[in-house]
Each structure stands twice: as structure tokens, then as C-alpha cells.
Amino acid sequence: MSRKRRHCCPNLPAKRRLIDPAQSSQRRLVLYTPSSELLKCLGLFLCRRCYKLDLSPTQAIGWLRNIDNYLLIMGYQPVSFLSSGSVVFLYMLCRDLLSPEADSVEQLQVSLLTCYFITHCYTGNGNGYPETPFLVGSRAAFWDRCLSYISIMSFKMMQINSNRQIYSETLAELKAIGR
């Protein structure tokens, strides 16, 4: 029925017309990159950002995957959270919040997992996530960090969520790290 309706109404407004499949697939190619590739880029970013540390790209990504697996096994999420969109959002937080002056791998881990927790809370499907798998160090310090990071990044978090161009630019920036 909907096909007949489209053919009998050729004067529909432009935004209701069918999109040319060639244009549509080009747009998707720009916006989509496999999460595994983006995770590798994120790992490289973390190693370059925290150049003083003896860190491999896979070590930091392992922390994220361990939490993701824990949340899957415990039933807090039905599928892996590490999608392209969540990795881009996490990268934005890390880019703006993680200090290149990190003195220890633990200091980096604390900051990265706080950013990951915020990413889960902001973009995740669940009503709530347990803090325990994200927690390294003091619970009070964790929550102070969360509030501080959210205060700093609130505007950008809303922007990347509502503005496709900002998302695309952040995605392109992350992908460029892997080249």
C-alpha cells in the first residue's frame, strides 16, 4: 500500500521523498566504521596522549572489554556496549579530559574508566550501571571525578548527540589516528 501511495503523490515535500540509494550509502560510509577499528584507534590515541607511560594500545582497550564482558555476563546489558557510536563518544571525552601528564598507568586507568562510565550513563540502554567494574581507587574520588567531568563536558556531550556534523568530525578525527 505504501508503494502505491508514493507513486500517486509525486509532489511530496523534499524531506519525504525517497533518498537516492547512492547518496544514502555514501553517507553511511562516512558515518560508519567498525567498532574494532575505532577501538584500535582509541588505543593508539591513549598511547600517544600518555607517552610517558609504558602502555600498549591493547592494554587500555582490554580494560574496556573486561568491563563490557562483565556487564554482559551480569545481565546489565543485552549486547556489547562497544559500538562505533559509544567509542566515538568515549574518544571525545578522553580527548578533552585525559591529561598527557599522567604519571602512572593506574592514573590513566582511573580517568579512562571514569570517562567510560559517563559514556555508559549518557549513551547506554540501561537504566543504571553498577559503579563497581569502573571503580579504581576511592568511591568518593570516583564520584567527584564523574561530576567534574560532566560539568566540563556537558555542552559537548549534548552537541555530539544532537549534531551529526560534530559526530562526523569527531569520528574522522579518531579514524585519522589509525592512519
PDB file of C-alpha atoms in Angstrom, residues 9 11 46 60 65 71 96 105 112 157 172 177:
ATOM      1  CA  CYS A   9       1.852  11.516  -4.602  1.00  0.00           C
ATOM      2  CA  ASN A  11       4.589  16.232  -5.137  1.00  0.00           C
ATOM      3  CA  LEU A  46      45.793   6.796  24.557  1.00  0.00           C
ATOM      4  CA  ALA A  60      43.760   0.090  27.679  1.00  0.00           C
ATOM      5  CA  ARG A  65      36.441  -5.022  27.035  1.00  0.00           C
ATOM      6  CA  LEU A  71      28.180  -6.159  32.222  1.00  0.00           C
ATOM      7  CA  ASP A  96      39.268  16.630  26.226  1.00  0.00           C
ATOM      8  CA  VAL A 105      49.148   3.578  34.256  1.00  0.00           C
ATOM      9  CA  LEU A 112      39.670   6.352  31.311  1.00  0.00           C
ATOM     10  CA  MET A 157      28.082  15.771  25.213  1.00  0.00           C
ATOM     11  CA  ALA A 172      37.029  11.430  11.277  1.00  0.00           C
ATOM     12  CA  ILE A 177      44.794   8.499  14.419  1.00  0.00           C
TER      13      ILE A 177
END
